[in-house]
Short mmCIF file of C-alpha atoms in Angstrom, two decimals:
data_model
loop_
_atom_site.label_atom_id
_atom_site.label_comp_id
_atom_site.label_asym_id
_atom_site.label_seq_id
_atom_site.Cartn_x
_atom_site.Cartn_y
_atom_site.Cartn_z
CA MET A 20 32.79 -194.64 -31.68
CA ARG A 21 30.17 -191.95 -32.08
CA HIS A 22 29.39 -190.49 -35.50
CA VAL A 23 27.03 -187.85 -36.78
CA LEU A 24 25.28 -187.72 -40.16
CA ILE A 25 23.92 -184.34 -41.29
CA ILE A 26 21.19 -184.61 -43.93
CA ALA A 27 21.43 -181.54 -46.15
CA GLY A 28 19.39 -182.42 -49.25
CA GLY A 29 16.27 -180.92 -50.73
CA SER A 30 15.64 -177.55 -52.35
CA GLY A 31 13.38 -175.80 -49.87
CA THR A 32 10.97 -174.50 -52.44
CA ARG A 33 8.78 -172.80 -49.80
CA LEU A 34 11.61 -170.25 -49.41
CA TRP A 35 11.68 -169.44 -53.12
CA PRO A 36 13.05 -167.27 -54.65
CA LEU A 37 15.81 -167.11 -52.00
CA SER A 38 16.18 -170.89 -52.32
CA HIS A 39 15.96 -172.62 -55.66
CA GLN A 40 17.31 -175.67 -57.45
CA GLY A 41 20.80 -174.22 -57.60
CA GLU A 42 20.91 -172.97 -53.98
CA PRO A 43 18.83 -174.80 -51.41
CA LYS A 44 17.68 -173.19 -48.20
CA GLN A 45 20.10 -175.01 -45.94
CA LEU A 46 23.03 -173.35 -47.73
CA LEU A 47 21.62 -169.78 -47.49
CA GLU A 48 23.23 -167.53 -44.86
CA LEU A 49 19.91 -166.40 -43.46
CA ILE A 50 20.44 -165.90 -39.73
CA ASP A 51 23.32 -164.05 -38.09
CA GLY A 52 25.42 -164.61 -41.18
CA LEU A 53 25.21 -168.38 -40.87
CA SER A 54 23.57 -170.99 -43.03
CA LEU A 55 21.27 -173.62 -41.51
CA LEU A 56 23.92 -176.16 -42.46
CA ARG A 57 26.63 -174.34 -40.56
CA MET A 58 24.30 -173.98 -37.55
CA SER A 59 23.66 -177.76 -37.65
CA TYR A 60 27.38 -178.46 -37.68
CA GLU A 61 28.04 -176.04 -34.84
CA ARG A 62 25.39 -177.83 -32.71
CA VAL A 63 27.34 -181.11 -32.87
CA ARG A 64 30.86 -179.70 -33.10
CA GLY A 65 33.11 -181.15 -30.41
CA LEU A 66 30.68 -183.94 -29.46
CA VAL A 67 32.40 -186.16 -31.99
CA PRO A 68 35.66 -185.70 -33.91
CA ASP A 69 35.29 -183.80 -37.21
CA GLU A 70 36.43 -186.90 -39.08
CA ASN A 71 33.32 -188.64 -37.69
CA ILE A 72 30.91 -186.05 -39.12
CA VAL A 73 29.43 -186.92 -42.52
CA VAL A 74 27.14 -184.76 -44.67
CA CYS A 75 24.78 -186.20 -47.28
CA THR A 76 23.72 -183.60 -49.81
CA GLY A 77 22.94 -183.25 -53.48
CA ALA A 78 25.95 -183.80 -55.75
CA ASP A 79 25.43 -180.34 -57.22
CA TYR A 80 25.88 -178.77 -53.76
CA ALA A 81 28.88 -180.81 -52.56
CA ASP A 82 31.43 -178.06 -53.42
CA VAL A 83 29.41 -175.41 -51.52
CA VAL A 84 29.06 -177.73 -48.54
CA ALA A 85 32.83 -178.28 -48.56
CA THR A 86 33.38 -174.52 -48.60
CA GLN A 87 30.98 -173.94 -45.71
CA LEU A 88 32.39 -176.83 -43.65
CA PRO A 89 36.12 -176.78 -44.33
CA GLU A 90 36.73 -178.71 -41.08
CA LEU A 91 35.41 -181.93 -42.62
CA PRO A 92 37.47 -184.35 -44.69
CA ALA A 93 36.51 -184.30 -48.36
CA GLU A 94 35.50 -187.98 -48.29
CA ASN A 95 32.90 -187.18 -45.61
CA ILE A 96 30.81 -185.08 -48.00
CA LEU A 97 28.56 -187.49 -49.88
CA GLY A 98 26.77 -186.20 -52.93
CA GLU A 99 23.60 -187.93 -54.05
CA PRO A 100 23.41 -188.12 -57.85
CA VAL A 101 19.60 -187.86 -57.51
CA GLY A 102 17.26 -187.40 -54.60
CA ARG A 103 15.66 -190.65 -53.42
CA ASP A 104 13.93 -189.41 -50.23
CA SER A 105 15.28 -189.83 -46.72
CA LEU A 106 15.80 -193.60 -46.49
CA ALA A 107 18.46 -193.64 -49.19
CA ALA A 108 20.09 -190.52 -47.75
CA VAL A 109 20.35 -192.24 -44.36
CA ALA A 110 21.09 -195.84 -45.45
CA TRP A 111 23.93 -195.11 -47.86
CA PRO A 112 26.02 -193.10 -45.36
CA ALA A 113 25.22 -195.68 -42.66
CA GLY A 114 26.71 -198.37 -44.88
CA ILE A 115 29.88 -196.30 -45.45
CA ILE A 116 30.23 -195.52 -41.74
CA ALA A 117 29.66 -199.18 -40.71
CA ALA A 118 32.37 -200.23 -43.13
CA ARG A 119 34.80 -197.74 -41.53
CA ASP A 120 33.73 -198.53 -37.97
CA PRO A 121 31.66 -201.74 -37.45
CA GLN A 122 30.83 -200.61 -33.87
CA ALA A 123 29.69 -197.13 -34.95
CA THR A 124 26.82 -195.44 -33.15
CA LEU A 125 25.30 -192.95 -35.56
CA ALA A 126 23.23 -189.85 -34.98
CA THR A 127 21.22 -188.58 -37.93
CA VAL A 128 20.34 -184.86 -37.78
CA THR A 129 18.92 -182.44 -40.29
CA ALA A 130 20.26 -179.16 -41.68
CA ASP A 131 16.96 -177.28 -41.90
CA HIS A 132 16.14 -176.79 -38.19
CA ILE A 133 16.81 -174.05 -35.70
CA ILE A 134 17.21 -175.49 -32.21
CA ARG A 135 17.63 -173.43 -29.06
CA PRO A 136 19.18 -173.63 -26.52
CA VAL A 137 21.97 -175.67 -28.03
CA PRO A 138 23.12 -177.10 -24.67
CA GLY A 139 19.69 -178.72 -24.27
CA PHE A 140 20.00 -180.38 -27.66
CA ARG A 141 23.55 -181.57 -26.94
CA ALA A 142 22.42 -183.11 -23.67
CA ALA A 143 19.55 -184.95 -25.40
CA LEU A 144 21.91 -186.15 -28.13
CA ASP A 145 24.37 -187.50 -25.55
CA GLY A 146 21.50 -189.31 -23.79
CA ALA A 147 20.33 -190.87 -27.06
CA PHE A 148 23.87 -192.03 -27.81
CA ARG A 149 24.05 -193.70 -24.40
CA ILE A 150 20.79 -195.58 -25.02
CA ALA A 151 21.93 -196.86 -28.43
CA GLU A 152 25.32 -197.82 -27.04
CA GLY A 153 23.68 -199.82 -24.28
CA ASP A 154 20.94 -201.42 -26.36
CA ALA A 155 22.00 -202.80 -29.74
CA ARG A 156 18.37 -203.18 -30.96
CA ALA A 157 17.21 -199.65 -30.10
CA LEU A 158 16.31 -197.14 -32.77
CA VAL A 159 16.24 -193.88 -30.86
CA THR A 160 14.30 -190.89 -32.07
CA PHE A 161 13.83 -187.46 -30.54
CA GLY A 162 10.32 -186.36 -29.59
CA VAL A 163 9.96 -182.62 -29.41
CA VAL A 164 7.79 -181.65 -26.46
CA PRO A 165 4.93 -179.78 -28.12
CA THR A 166 4.03 -176.25 -27.22
CA GLU A 167 0.93 -175.96 -29.37
CA ALA A 168 -1.53 -178.03 -31.40
CA ASN A 169 0.57 -177.72 -34.53
CA THR A 170 -0.79 -179.30 -37.78
CA SER A 171 2.51 -179.02 -39.68
CA PHE A 172 4.32 -181.82 -37.89
CA GLY A 173 3.97 -185.56 -37.60
CA TYR A 174 3.55 -186.91 -34.08
CA LEU A 175 4.64 -189.97 -32.14
CA ARG A 176 2.68 -191.62 -29.32
CA ARG A 177 4.65 -192.60 -26.25
CA GLY A 178 4.31 -195.92 -24.46
CA GLN A 179 5.80 -196.93 -21.16
CA GLN A 180 8.92 -195.24 -19.81
CA ILE A 181 11.96 -197.52 -19.99
CA ALA A 182 14.75 -195.31 -18.59
CA ASP A 183 15.19 -192.37 -16.23
CA ASP A 184 18.61 -191.09 -17.26
CA PRO A 185 18.02 -190.01 -19.85
CA PRO A 186 14.25 -190.16 -19.66
CA ALA A 187 13.15 -192.42 -22.47
CA CYS A 188 10.03 -194.29 -23.45
CA GLU A 189 8.82 -196.76 -26.01
CA VAL A 190 7.15 -195.46 -29.18
CA VAL A 191 3.96 -197.30 -30.01
CA GLU A 192 2.69 -195.27 -32.92
CA PHE A 193 3.71 -192.69 -35.52
CA THR A 194 1.01 -190.46 -36.96
CA GLU A 195 0.93 -188.18 -39.97
CA LYS A 196 0.26 -184.43 -39.84
CA PRO A 197 -3.13 -184.16 -38.10
CA ASP A 198 -6.04 -181.84 -38.62
CA ALA A 199 -6.57 -179.09 -36.04
CA GLU A 200 -9.01 -181.06 -33.90
CA THR A 201 -6.80 -184.13 -33.77
CA ALA A 202 -3.71 -182.03 -32.98
CA ARG A 203 -5.55 -180.43 -30.09
CA ARG A 204 -6.54 -183.91 -28.81
CA TYR A 205 -2.90 -185.03 -29.05
CA LEU A 206 -1.70 -182.02 -27.08
CA ASP A 207 -4.37 -182.38 -24.39
CA SER A 208 -3.61 -186.05 -23.86
CA GLY A 209 0.03 -185.43 -22.96
CA ASN A 210 0.97 -188.68 -24.68
CA TYR A 211 2.26 -187.28 -27.97
CA TRP A 212 5.45 -185.52 -29.04
CA TRP A 213 6.30 -183.92 -32.35
CA ASN A 214 8.29 -186.22 -34.57
CA SER A 215 11.63 -184.47 -35.08
CA GLY A 216 12.90 -186.69 -37.89
CA MET A 217 16.28 -187.10 -36.09
CA PHE A 218 17.60 -190.45 -34.91
CA VAL A 219 20.40 -192.30 -33.15
CA TRP A 220 21.17 -195.98 -33.72
CA ARG A 221 24.04 -198.33 -34.27
CA ALA A 222 24.85 -198.12 -37.95
CA GLN A 223 24.93 -201.93 -38.22
CA THR A 224 21.54 -202.20 -36.51
CA LEU A 225 19.93 -199.96 -39.11
CA LEU A 226 21.46 -202.10 -41.89
CA ASP A 227 20.20 -205.26 -40.18
CA VAL A 228 16.67 -203.83 -39.96
CA LEU A 229 16.83 -202.87 -43.65
CA GLY A 230 17.76 -206.43 -44.41
CA GLN A 231 14.47 -207.50 -42.77
CA LEU A 232 12.19 -204.76 -44.00
CA ARG A 233 13.75 -203.44 -47.26
CA PRO A 234 16.16 -206.13 -48.47
CA ALA A 235 16.52 -204.52 -51.90
CA VAL A 236 17.69 -201.26 -50.28
CA ARG A 237 20.13 -203.19 -48.05
CA SER A 238 21.51 -204.99 -51.11
CA GLY A 239 21.89 -201.71 -52.97
CA VAL A 240 23.73 -200.12 -50.02
CA ASP A 241 26.09 -203.09 -49.84
CA GLN A 242 26.84 -202.68 -53.51
CA LEU A 243 27.50 -198.96 -53.10
CA VAL A 244 29.95 -199.62 -50.28
CA ALA A 245 31.74 -202.34 -52.26
CA GLU A 246 31.72 -200.47 -55.58
CA PRO A 247 31.60 -196.70 -54.92
CA SER A 248 32.53 -195.97 -58.54
CA ARG A 249 29.08 -197.25 -59.55
CA LEU A 250 27.20 -194.62 -57.51
CA ALA A 251 25.56 -193.08 -60.60
CA GLN A 252 24.21 -196.48 -61.70
CA ILE A 253 23.15 -197.96 -58.34
CA TYR A 254 21.84 -195.02 -56.34
CA PRO A 255 18.97 -194.03 -58.67
CA ARG A 256 17.61 -197.54 -58.36
CA LEU A 257 17.23 -197.37 -54.59
CA GLU A 258 13.64 -197.27 -53.42
CA LYS A 259 12.30 -193.77 -53.02
CA ILE A 260 10.71 -193.74 -49.58
CA SER A 261 11.08 -192.00 -46.26
CA VAL A 262 12.77 -193.39 -43.14
CA ASP A 263 9.51 -193.02 -41.20
CA PHE A 264 7.43 -195.08 -43.63
CA SER A 265 10.04 -197.73 -44.31
CA VAL A 266 11.69 -198.19 -40.91
CA MET A 267 10.37 -196.34 -37.90
CA GLU A 268 6.65 -197.07 -38.42
CA PRO A 269 6.98 -200.79 -39.13
CA VAL A 270 9.48 -201.28 -36.33
CA SER A 271 7.07 -199.53 -33.90
CA ARG A 272 4.48 -202.13 -34.98
CA GLY A 273 6.81 -205.00 -34.17
CA GLU A 274 7.67 -205.94 -37.76
CA ALA A 275 11.43 -206.22 -37.22
CA ASP A 276 13.94 -207.35 -34.65
CA ALA A 277 14.34 -203.92 -33.06
CA HIS A 278 12.28 -201.40 -31.15
CA VAL A 279 11.77 -197.64 -31.20
CA VAL A 280 12.73 -195.51 -28.22
CA ALA A 281 12.00 -191.78 -27.84
CA VAL A 282 14.06 -189.26 -25.91
CA PRO A 283 12.44 -185.92 -25.14
CA LEU A 284 13.79 -182.84 -26.86
CA ASP A 285 12.57 -180.11 -24.57
CA VAL A 286 13.89 -177.16 -26.52
CA GLN A 287 12.67 -174.49 -28.91
CA TRP A 288 12.61 -176.39 -32.23
CA TYR A 289 11.82 -174.65 -35.46
CA ASP A 290 11.44 -176.23 -38.86
CA VAL A 291 12.27 -173.30 -41.18
CA GLY A 292 9.92 -174.36 -43.90
CA SER A 293 8.24 -171.07 -44.83
CA TYR A 294 8.69 -167.32 -44.65
CA GLN A 295 6.21 -167.23 -41.76
CA SER A 296 8.46 -169.62 -39.81
CA LEU A 297 11.65 -167.74 -40.84
CA ALA A 298 10.48 -164.27 -39.89
CA PRO A 299 10.67 -164.60 -36.06
CA HIS A 300 14.39 -165.36 -36.29
CA LEU A 301 15.25 -162.00 -37.78
CA PRO A 302 15.36 -158.85 -35.55
CA PRO A 303 12.32 -156.57 -35.80
CA ASP A 304 12.29 -152.78 -36.08
CA GLN A 305 9.93 -150.60 -34.02
CA GLU A 306 6.99 -151.44 -36.25
CA GLY A 307 7.67 -155.19 -36.24
CA ASN A 308 9.09 -155.25 -39.75
CA ARG A 309 12.00 -157.62 -40.29
CA HIS A 310 14.27 -156.85 -43.21
CA THR A 311 17.56 -157.55 -44.92
CA GLY A 312 19.17 -155.57 -47.70
CA MET A 313 18.20 -152.03 -48.79
CA THR A 314 14.59 -151.58 -47.73
CA VAL A 315 12.38 -148.59 -46.84
CA CYS A 316 8.98 -148.80 -45.03
CA LEU A 317 6.19 -146.23 -44.68
CA ASP A 318 3.04 -146.87 -42.62
CA SER A 319 3.80 -150.58 -42.69
CA ASP A 320 4.10 -153.17 -39.92
CA GLY A 321 4.69 -156.90 -39.34
CA ASN A 322 6.33 -157.50 -42.71
CA LEU A 323 9.24 -159.60 -43.82
CA LEU A 324 11.23 -157.67 -46.43
CA MET A 325 14.33 -159.30 -47.96
CA ASN A 326 16.19 -157.58 -50.78
CA GLN A 327 19.09 -159.41 -52.36
CA ARG A 328 19.55 -156.83 -55.15
CA PRO A 329 22.55 -154.69 -54.20
CA ASP A 330 21.82 -151.98 -56.75
CA SER A 331 18.16 -151.28 -56.05
CA VAL A 332 15.96 -150.45 -53.06
CA LEU A 333 12.85 -152.30 -51.92
CA ALA A 334 10.27 -149.74 -50.72
CA VAL A 335 6.74 -150.47 -49.40
CA ALA A 336 3.96 -148.30 -48.07
CA GLY A 337 0.74 -149.28 -46.32
CA LEU A 338 1.77 -152.93 -46.19
CA HIS A 339 0.89 -155.23 -43.32
CA ARG A 340 2.00 -158.78 -42.45
CA MET A 341 3.37 -159.55 -45.88
CA ALA A 342 6.51 -161.19 -47.18
CA VAL A 343 8.24 -159.35 -50.01
CA ILE A 344 11.30 -161.08 -51.33
CA ALA A 345 13.35 -159.57 -54.14
CA THR A 346 16.17 -161.38 -55.93
CA ASP A 347 17.74 -161.28 -59.38
CA ARG A 348 15.67 -164.33 -60.26
CA ALA A 349 12.22 -163.21 -59.16
CA THR A 350 10.18 -161.04 -56.80
CA LEU A 351 7.69 -162.70 -54.43
CA VAL A 352 4.80 -160.96 -52.65
CA VAL A 353 2.63 -163.11 -50.37
CA PRO A 354 0.81 -162.70 -47.06
CA LEU A 355 2.91 -164.25 -44.34
CA ALA A 356 -0.05 -166.36 -43.25
CA ASP A 357 -0.25 -167.88 -46.73
CA SER A 358 3.47 -168.50 -47.23
CA GLN A 359 2.96 -172.27 -47.34
CA LYS A 360 1.46 -171.69 -50.80
CA VAL A 361 4.85 -170.71 -52.18
CA LYS A 362 5.65 -174.29 -53.12
CA GLU A 363 2.51 -174.48 -55.26
CA LEU A 364 3.36 -171.10 -56.74
CA VAL A 365 6.87 -172.24 -57.72
CA ALA A 366 5.34 -175.13 -59.71
CA LYS A 367 3.11 -172.61 -61.50
CA VAL A 368 6.04 -170.32 -62.24
CA ALA A 369 7.97 -173.26 -63.72
CA ALA A 370 5.01 -174.30 -65.85
CA GLU A 371 4.17 -170.84 -67.15
CA GLN A 372 7.51 -169.04 -67.24
CA GLY A 373 10.14 -171.75 -67.41
CA GLY A 374 12.12 -173.93 -65.00
CA GLU A 375 15.06 -171.51 -64.96
CA PHE A 376 12.97 -169.21 -62.71
CA ALA A 377 11.91 -171.93 -60.27
#
């Protein structure tokens, strides 16, 4: 049967102070009263039964996830005792799902993206499922058709086309985030797609590949499945590494008994990783300001103003293309174009003012 794993870990420090260690960005109700997690669930809802949807999140957030997704069985919300990067967050649930359903085909999606239109995503997901169901050794990824020479994403290079319905091709190389010149070359070549970080494979195939490439991780997952009560002891010992570095890149180089296939994701795909990337998803006023909460603007345009303090007003004058974020924890003021610096700023806040503010 088909299953879906939603990865909902991380703290999203680039959206501080809205997101912080106690409330990560994927749980914030930022857009149309919905959290990114809820939007991720709604994208796959109905494609598989609710009992086949699993969420992997931080243990501290498990109760909030359960509240936001009451449709899911309690045992389908898996709480990591510590973060160990994406491989552990993918491999552990895959082991649990394979034990429940040895023939499981598993889609791994993330809870920090905005994808529109949803029907286009659902069609691509169905196509990826069909490939993995028909080819036991396929590790399917989604290549987002690029619209610009973006330097914030990793890329994948396409090889020969291997299927028409859905259109799919081999992946011969994964590359890291490029500089501007390289990104332009990738775009002009027409051979590169953005690496979405979402996958479809047979759960058992992933475990088999781990046995070849990362046997210690495979052994740890097997222990977790056999002895779930030892999660707090076993999970922190799993190797801290990403799926791309540990699985997708070496498989694309022929280092395991599998191969990587890419399906195009020809949609609007947004990684909400900064205030600059969040702003376009909120409605603008006549001056192009986007705001939530009690705010007042004078001679200001192009700003993102978010006020979470119910008993005070956020007022600005003569301000242009800035993000001003006010919460009970902290107030942030940063040019939208520099909002990627927030992560560095949070580290400085923690060092100088204390971790309780970070």
